[in-house]
PDB file of C-alpha atoms in Angstrom:
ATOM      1  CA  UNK A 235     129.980  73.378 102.433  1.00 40.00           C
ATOM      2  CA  UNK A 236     126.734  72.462 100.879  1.00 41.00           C
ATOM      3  CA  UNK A 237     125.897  74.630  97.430  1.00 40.00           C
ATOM      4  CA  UNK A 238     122.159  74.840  97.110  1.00 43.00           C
ATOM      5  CA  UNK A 239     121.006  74.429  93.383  1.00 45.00           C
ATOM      6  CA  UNK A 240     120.872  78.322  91.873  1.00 52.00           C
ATOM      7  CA  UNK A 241     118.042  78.268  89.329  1.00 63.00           C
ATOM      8  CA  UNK A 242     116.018  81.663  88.461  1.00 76.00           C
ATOM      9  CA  UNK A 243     112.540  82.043  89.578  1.00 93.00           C
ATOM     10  CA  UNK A 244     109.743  82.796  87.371  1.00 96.00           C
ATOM     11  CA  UNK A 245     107.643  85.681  88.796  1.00 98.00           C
ATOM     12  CA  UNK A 246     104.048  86.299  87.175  1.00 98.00           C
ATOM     13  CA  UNK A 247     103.255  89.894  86.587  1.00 98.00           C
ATOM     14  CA  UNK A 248     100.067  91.457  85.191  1.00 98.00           C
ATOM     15  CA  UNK A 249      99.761  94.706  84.101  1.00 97.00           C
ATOM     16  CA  UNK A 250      96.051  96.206  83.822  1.00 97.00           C
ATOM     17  CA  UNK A 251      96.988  98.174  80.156  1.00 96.00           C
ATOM     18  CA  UNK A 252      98.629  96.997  77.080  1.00 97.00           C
ATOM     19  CA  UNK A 253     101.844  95.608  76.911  1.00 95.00           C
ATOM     20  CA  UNK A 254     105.193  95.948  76.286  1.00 94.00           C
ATOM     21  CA  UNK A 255     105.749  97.851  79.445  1.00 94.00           C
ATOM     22  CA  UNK A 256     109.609  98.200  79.423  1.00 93.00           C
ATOM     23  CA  UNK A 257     109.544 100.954  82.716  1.00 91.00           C
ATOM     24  CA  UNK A 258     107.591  97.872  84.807  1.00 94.00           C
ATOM     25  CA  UNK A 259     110.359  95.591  83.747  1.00 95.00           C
ATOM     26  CA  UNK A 260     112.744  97.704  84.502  1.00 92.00           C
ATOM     27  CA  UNK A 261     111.201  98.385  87.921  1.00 92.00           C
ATOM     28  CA  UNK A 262     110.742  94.801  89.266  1.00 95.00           C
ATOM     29  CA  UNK A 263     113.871  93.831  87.649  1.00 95.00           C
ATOM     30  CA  UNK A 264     115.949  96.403  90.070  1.00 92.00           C
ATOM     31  CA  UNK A 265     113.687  95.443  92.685  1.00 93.00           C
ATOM     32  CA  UNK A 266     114.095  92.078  92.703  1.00 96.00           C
ATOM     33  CA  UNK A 267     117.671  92.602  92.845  1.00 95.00           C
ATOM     34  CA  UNK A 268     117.872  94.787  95.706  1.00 94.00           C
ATOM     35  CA  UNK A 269     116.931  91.597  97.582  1.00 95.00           C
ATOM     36  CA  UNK A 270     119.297  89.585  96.090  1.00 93.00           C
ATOM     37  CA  UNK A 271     117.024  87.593  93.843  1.00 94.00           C
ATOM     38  CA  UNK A 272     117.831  86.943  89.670  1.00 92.00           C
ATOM     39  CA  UNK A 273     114.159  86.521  88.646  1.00 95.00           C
ATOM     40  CA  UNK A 274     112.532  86.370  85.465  1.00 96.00           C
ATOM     41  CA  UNK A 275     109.149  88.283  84.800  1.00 97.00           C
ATOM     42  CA  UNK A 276     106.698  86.435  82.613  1.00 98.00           C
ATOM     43  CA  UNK A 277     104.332  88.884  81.580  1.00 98.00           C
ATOM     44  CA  UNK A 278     100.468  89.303  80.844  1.00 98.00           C
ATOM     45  CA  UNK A 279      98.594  92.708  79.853  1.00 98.00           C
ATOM     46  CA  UNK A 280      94.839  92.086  80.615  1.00 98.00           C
ATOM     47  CA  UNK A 281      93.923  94.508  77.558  1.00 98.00           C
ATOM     48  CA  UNK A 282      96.312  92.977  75.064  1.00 97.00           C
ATOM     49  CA  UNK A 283      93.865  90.758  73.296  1.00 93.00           C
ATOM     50  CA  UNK A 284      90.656  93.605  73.428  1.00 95.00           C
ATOM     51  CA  UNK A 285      89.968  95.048  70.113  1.00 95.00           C
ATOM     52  CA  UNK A 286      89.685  98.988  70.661  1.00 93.00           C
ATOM     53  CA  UNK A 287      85.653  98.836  70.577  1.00 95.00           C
ATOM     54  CA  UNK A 288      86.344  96.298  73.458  1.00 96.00           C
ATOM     55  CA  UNK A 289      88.464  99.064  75.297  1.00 96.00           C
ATOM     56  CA  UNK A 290      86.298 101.496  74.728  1.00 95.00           C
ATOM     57  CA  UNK A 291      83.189  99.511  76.094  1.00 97.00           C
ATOM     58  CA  UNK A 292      84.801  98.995  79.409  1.00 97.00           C
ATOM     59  CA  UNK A 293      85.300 102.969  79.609  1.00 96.00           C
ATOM     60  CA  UNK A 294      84.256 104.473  82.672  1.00 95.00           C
ATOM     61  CA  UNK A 295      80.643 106.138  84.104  1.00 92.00           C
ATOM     62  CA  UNK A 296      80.984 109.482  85.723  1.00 89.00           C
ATOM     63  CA  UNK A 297      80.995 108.398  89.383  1.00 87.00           C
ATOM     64  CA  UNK A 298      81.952 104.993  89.186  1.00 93.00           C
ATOM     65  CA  UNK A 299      85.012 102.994  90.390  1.00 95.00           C
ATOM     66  CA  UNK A 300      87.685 103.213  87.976  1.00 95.00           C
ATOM     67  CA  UNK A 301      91.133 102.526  87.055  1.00 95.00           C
ATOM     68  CA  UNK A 302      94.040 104.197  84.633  1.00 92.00           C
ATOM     69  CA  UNK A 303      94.977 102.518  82.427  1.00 93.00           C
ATOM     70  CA  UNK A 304      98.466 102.917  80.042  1.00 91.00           C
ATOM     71  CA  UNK A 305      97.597 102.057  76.633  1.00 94.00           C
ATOM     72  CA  UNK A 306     100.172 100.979  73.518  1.00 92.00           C
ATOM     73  CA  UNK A 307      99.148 103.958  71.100  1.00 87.00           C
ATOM     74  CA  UNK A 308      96.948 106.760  73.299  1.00 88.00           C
ATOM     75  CA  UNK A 309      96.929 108.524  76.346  1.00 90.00           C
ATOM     76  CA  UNK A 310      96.413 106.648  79.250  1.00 89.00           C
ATOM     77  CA  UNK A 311      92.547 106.263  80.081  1.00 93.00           C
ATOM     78  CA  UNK A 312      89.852 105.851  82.549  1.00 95.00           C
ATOM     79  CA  UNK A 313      88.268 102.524  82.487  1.00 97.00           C
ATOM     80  CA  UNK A 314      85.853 100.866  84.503  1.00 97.00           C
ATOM     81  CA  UNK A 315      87.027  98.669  87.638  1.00 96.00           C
ATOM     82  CA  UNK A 316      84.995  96.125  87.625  1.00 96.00           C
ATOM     83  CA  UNK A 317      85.753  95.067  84.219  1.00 97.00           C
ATOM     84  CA  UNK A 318      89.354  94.276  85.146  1.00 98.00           C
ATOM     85  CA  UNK A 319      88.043  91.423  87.199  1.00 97.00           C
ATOM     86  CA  UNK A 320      87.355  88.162  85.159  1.00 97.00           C
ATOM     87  CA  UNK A 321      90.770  89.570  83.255  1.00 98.00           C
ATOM     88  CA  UNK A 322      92.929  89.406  85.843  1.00 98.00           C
ATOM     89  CA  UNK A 323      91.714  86.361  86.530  1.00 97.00           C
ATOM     90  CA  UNK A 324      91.855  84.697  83.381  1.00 97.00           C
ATOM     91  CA  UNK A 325      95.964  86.072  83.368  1.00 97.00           C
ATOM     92  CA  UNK A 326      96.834  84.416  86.837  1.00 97.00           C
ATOM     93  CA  UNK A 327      95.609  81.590  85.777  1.00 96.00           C
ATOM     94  CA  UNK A 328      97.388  81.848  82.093  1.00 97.00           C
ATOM     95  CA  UNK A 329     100.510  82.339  83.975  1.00 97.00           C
ATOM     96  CA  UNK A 330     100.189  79.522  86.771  1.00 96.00           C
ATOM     97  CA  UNK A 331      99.092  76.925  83.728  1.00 95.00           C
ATOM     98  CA  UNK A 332     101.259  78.359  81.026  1.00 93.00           C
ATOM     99  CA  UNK A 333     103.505  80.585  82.461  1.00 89.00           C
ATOM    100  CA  UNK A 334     104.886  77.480  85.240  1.00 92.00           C
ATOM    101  CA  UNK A 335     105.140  80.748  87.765  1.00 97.00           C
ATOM    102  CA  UNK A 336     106.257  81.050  91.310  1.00 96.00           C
ATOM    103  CA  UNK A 337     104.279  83.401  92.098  1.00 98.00           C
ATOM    104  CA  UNK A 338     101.932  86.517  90.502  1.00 98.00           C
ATOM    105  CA  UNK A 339     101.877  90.277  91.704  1.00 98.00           C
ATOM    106  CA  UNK A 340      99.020  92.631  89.830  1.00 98.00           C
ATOM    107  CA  UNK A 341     100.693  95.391  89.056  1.00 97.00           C
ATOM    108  CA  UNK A 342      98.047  97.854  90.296  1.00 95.00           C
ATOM    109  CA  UNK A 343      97.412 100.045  93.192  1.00 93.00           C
ATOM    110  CA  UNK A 344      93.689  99.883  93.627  1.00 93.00           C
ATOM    111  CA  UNK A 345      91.498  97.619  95.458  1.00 92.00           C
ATOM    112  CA  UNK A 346      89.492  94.705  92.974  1.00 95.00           C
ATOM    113  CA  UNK A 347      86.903  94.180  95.550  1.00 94.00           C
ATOM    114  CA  UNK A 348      84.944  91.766  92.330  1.00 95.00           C
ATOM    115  CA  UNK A 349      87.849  89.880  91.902  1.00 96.00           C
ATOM    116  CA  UNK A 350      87.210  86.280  92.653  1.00 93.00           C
ATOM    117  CA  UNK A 351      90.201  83.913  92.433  1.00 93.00           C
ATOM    118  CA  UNK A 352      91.840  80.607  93.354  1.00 93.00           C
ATOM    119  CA  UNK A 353      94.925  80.403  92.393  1.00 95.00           C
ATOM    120  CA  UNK A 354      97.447  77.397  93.103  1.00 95.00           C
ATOM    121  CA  UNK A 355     100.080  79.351  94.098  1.00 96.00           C
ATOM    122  CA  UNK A 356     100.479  83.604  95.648  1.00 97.00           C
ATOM    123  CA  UNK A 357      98.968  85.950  93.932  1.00 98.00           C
ATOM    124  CA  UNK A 358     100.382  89.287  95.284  1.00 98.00           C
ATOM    125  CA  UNK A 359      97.412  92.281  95.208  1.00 97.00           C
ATOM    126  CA  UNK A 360      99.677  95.442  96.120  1.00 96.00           C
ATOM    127  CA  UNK A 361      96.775  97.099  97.809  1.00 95.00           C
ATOM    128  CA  UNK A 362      96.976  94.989 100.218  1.00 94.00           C
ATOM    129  CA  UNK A 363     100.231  94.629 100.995  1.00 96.00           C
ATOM    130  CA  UNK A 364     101.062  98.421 101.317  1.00 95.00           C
ATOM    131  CA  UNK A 365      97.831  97.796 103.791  1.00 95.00           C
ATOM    132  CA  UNK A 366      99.105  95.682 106.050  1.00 95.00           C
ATOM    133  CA  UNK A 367     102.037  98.501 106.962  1.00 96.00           C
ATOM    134  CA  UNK A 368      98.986 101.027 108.422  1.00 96.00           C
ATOM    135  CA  UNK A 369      97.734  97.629 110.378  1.00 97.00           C
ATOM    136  CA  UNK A 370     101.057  97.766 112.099  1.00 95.00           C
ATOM    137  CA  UNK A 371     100.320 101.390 113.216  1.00 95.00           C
ATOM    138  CA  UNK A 372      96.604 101.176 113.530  1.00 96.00           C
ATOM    139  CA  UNK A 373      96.864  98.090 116.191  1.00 96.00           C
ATOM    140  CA  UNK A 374      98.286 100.330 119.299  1.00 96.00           C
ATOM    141  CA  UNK A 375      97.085 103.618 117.363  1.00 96.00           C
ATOM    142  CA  UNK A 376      93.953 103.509 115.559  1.00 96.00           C
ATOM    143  CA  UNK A 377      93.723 107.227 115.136  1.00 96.00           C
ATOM    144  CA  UNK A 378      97.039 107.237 113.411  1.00 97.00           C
ATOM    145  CA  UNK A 379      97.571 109.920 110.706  1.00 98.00           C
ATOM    146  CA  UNK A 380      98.693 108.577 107.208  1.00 97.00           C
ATOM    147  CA  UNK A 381      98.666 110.074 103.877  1.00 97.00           C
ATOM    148  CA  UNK A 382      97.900 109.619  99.983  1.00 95.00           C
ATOM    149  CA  UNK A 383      99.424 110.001  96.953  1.00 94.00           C
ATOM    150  CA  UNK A 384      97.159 109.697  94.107  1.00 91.00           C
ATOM    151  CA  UNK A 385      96.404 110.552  90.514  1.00 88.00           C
ATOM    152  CA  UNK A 386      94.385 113.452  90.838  1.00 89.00           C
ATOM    153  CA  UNK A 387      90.700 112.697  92.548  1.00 91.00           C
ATOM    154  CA  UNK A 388      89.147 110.436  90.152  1.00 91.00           C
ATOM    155  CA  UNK A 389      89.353 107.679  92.529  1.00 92.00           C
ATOM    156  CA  UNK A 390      89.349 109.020  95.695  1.00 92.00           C
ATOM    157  CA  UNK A 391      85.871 108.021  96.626  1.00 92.00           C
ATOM    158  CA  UNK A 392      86.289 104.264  96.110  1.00 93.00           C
ATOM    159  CA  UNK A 393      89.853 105.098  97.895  1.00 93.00           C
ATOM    160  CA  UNK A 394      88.309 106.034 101.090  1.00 92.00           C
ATOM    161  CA  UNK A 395      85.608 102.877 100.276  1.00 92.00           C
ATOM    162  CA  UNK A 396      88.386 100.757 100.101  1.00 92.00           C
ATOM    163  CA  UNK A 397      90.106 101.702 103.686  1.00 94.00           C
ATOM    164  CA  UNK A 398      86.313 101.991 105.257  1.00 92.00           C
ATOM    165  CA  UNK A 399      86.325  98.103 104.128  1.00 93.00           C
ATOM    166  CA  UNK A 400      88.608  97.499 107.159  1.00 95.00           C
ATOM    167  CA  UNK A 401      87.426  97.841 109.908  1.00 95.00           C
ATOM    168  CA  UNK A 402      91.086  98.590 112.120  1.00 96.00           C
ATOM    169  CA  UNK A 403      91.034 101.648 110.142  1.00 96.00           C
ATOM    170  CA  UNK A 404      87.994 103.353 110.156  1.00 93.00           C
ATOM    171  CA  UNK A 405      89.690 105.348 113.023  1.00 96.00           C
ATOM    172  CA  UNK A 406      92.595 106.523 111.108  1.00 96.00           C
ATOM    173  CA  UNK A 407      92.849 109.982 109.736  1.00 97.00           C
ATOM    174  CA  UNK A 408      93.993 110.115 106.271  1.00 96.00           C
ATOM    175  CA  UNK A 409      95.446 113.224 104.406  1.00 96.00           C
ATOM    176  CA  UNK A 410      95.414 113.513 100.035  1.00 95.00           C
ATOM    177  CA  UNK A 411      97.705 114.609  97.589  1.00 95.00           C
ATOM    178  CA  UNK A 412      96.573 114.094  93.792  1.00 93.00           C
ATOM    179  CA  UNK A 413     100.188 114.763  92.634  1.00 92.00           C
ATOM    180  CA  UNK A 414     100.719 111.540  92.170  1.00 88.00           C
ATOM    181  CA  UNK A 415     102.599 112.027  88.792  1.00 84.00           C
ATOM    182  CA  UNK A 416     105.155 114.939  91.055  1.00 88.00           C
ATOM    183  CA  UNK A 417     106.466 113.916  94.421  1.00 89.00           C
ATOM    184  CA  UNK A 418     108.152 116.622  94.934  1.00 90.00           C
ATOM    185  CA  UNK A 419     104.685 118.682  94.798  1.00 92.00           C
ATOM    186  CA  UNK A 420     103.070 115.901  96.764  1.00 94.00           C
ATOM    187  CA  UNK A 421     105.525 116.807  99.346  1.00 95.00           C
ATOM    188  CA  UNK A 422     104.303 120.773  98.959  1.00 95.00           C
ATOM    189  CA  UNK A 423     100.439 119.306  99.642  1.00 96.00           C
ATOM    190  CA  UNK A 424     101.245 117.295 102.540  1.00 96.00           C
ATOM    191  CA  UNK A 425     103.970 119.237 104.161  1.00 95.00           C
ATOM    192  CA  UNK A 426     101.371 121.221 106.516  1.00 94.00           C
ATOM    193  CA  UNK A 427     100.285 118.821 108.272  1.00 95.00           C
ATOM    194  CA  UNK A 428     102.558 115.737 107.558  1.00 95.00           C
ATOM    195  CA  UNK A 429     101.114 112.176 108.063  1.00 97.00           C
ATOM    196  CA  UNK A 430     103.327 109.849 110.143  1.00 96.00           C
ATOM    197  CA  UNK A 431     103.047 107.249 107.332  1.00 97.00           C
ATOM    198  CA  UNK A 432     102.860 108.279 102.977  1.00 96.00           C
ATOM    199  CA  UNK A 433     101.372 105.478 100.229  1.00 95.00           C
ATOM    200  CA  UNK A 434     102.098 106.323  97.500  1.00 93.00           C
ATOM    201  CA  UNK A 435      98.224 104.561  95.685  1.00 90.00           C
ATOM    202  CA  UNK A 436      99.867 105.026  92.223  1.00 86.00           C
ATOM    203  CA  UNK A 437     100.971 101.613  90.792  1.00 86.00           C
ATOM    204  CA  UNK A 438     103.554 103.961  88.249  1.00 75.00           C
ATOM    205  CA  UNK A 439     104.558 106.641  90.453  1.00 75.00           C
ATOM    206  CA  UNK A 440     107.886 107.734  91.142  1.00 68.00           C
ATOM    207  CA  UNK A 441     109.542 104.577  89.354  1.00 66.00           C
ATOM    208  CA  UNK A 442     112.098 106.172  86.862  1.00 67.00           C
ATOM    209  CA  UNK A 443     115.617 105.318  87.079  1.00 66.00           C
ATOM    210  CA  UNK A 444     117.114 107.610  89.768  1.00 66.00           C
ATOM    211  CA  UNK A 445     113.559 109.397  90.403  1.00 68.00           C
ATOM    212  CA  UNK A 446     114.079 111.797  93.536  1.00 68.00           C
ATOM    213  CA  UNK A 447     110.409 111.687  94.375  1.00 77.00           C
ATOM    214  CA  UNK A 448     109.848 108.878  96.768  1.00 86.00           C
ATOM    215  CA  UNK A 449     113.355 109.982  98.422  1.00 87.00           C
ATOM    216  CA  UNK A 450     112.007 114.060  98.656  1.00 89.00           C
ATOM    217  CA  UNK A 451     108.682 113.207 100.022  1.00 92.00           C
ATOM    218  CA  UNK A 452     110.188 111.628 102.718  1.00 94.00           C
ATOM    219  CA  UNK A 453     112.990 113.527 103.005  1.00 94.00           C
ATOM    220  CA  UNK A 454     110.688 116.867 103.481  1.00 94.00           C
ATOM    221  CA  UNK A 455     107.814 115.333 105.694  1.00 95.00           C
ATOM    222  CA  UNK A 456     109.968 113.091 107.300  1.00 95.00           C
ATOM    223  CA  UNK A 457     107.923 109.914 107.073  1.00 96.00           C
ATOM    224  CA  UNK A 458     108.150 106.646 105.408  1.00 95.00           C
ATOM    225  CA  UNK A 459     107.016 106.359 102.544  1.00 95.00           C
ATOM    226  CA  UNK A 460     105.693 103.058 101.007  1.00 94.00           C
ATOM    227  CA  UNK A 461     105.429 102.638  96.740  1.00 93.00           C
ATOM    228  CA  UNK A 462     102.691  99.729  95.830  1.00 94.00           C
ATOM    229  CA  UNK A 463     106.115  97.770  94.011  1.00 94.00           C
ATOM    230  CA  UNK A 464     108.341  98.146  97.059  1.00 93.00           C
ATOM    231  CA  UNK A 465     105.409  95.995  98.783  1.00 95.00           C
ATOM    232  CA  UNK A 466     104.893  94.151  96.291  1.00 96.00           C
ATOM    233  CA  UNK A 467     107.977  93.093  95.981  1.00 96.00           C
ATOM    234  CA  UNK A 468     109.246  92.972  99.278  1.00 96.00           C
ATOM    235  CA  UNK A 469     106.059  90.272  99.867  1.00 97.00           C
ATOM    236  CA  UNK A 470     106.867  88.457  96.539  1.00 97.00           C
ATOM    237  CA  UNK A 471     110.369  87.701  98.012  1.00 97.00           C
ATOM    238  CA  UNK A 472     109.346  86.579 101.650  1.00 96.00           C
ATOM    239  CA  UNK A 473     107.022  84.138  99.786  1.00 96.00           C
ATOM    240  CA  UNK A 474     109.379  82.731  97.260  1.00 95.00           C
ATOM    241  CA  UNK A 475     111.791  80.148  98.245  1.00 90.00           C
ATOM    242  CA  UNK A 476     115.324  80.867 100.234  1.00 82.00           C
ATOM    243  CA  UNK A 477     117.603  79.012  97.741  1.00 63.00           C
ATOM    244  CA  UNK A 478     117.369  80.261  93.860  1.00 47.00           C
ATOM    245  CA  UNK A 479     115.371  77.437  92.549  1.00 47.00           C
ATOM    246  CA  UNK A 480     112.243  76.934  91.412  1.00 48.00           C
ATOM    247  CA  UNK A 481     109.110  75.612  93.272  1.00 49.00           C
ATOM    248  CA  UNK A 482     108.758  71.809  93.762  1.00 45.00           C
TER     249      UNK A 482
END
């Protein structure tokens, strides 16, 4: 029998905060091995090298597309989406030149509708992946019913922007919960009237160790529910090659 060479990929990850970010290791690091793979993640944090006046200049307008950030030494904050753009940019390409990656995922929820990229090999944008799991619904059922978890409403207007950008599912009906940092009370919100499919649009929720929220909210509205990593993920390892080596 034929052994295949067993070498450990390199996987690309960028987070859009400040670094280290231990719980995201953690996270992809189980993940990964739930599919059998022995990775390892070769990080950039798009904020890392931004002085704090440079932080607080990309800070968010009232109104205006936004995303939260997790910073090293302050509450998390609201910072403007467009900014994150030419960063994440700049980091794929970091990782693909320096980093001698596989593959990249962007370790965010939201849509980066700016973001303009060429990248020599995947680059994984979660939003699009958990996506392509209402497609399946919305081909035979455009009026499907799905729901989403967020944090709170801040972004719920370039949310529903986002979906209105496709146009299979400008038919479907879409339920919120803003409890994205409590499944077990997004369950509560949705529980009324549950949707037949949950995202959960919340790059960080319910990734502890042993959380019970993704498993309650499906558990007590008794539909699948579908974290931005898990897709991630579960791309990142269709894409990456069958034997444990590393790209030619």
């Amino acid at each position: 029998m034929t052994t295949l060479p067993s070498l450990q990929l390199r996987i690309g990850c960028v987070s859009l905060g400040q670094g280290p970010r231990p719980d995201l290791e953690d996270l992809h690091q189980r993940l990964f091995a739930g599919h059998g793979r022995s990775v390892e993640l070769v990080w950039r944090h798009v904020l890392d090298d931004l002085t704090a006046q440079g932080i607080a200049a990309m800070s968010a307008r009232d109104g205006q597309p936004a995303i939260r950030s997790v910073l090293r030494d302050a509450e998390p904050t609201w910072l403007d989406r467009d900014s994150f753009a030419p960063l994440v940019a700049r980091a794929v390409k970091a990782l693909e030149d320096e980093g001698d990656v596989n593959l990249t995922i962007v370790c965010a929820a939201e849509e980066l509708p700016t973001l303009q990229l060429r990248s020599a090999r995947p680059v994984i944008l979660p939003a699009r992946a958990m996506a392509a799991y209402a497609q399946v619904l919305a081909v035979t059922r455009p009026d499907a019913h799905i729901g989403l978890v967020t944090y709170g409403v801040r972004q719920r207007e370039q949310q529903l922007a986002g979906w209105a950008a496709f146009p299979w599912a400008r038919e479907l009906r879409m339920s919120f919960s803003s409890n994205g940092g409590d499944l077990e009370a997004a369950a509560a919100d949705l529980l009324p009237d549950p949707p037949e499919l949950i995202f959960v649009w919340a790059y960080g929720a319910g990734i502890l160790p042993g959380s019970p929220g993704p498993a309650i909210l499906s558990a007590r509205t008794g539909a699948p529910v579908i974290l931005a990593s898990v897709a991630a993920v579960g791309l990142a390892h269709v894409l990456l090659p069958q034997c444990e080596g590393r790209r030619a």
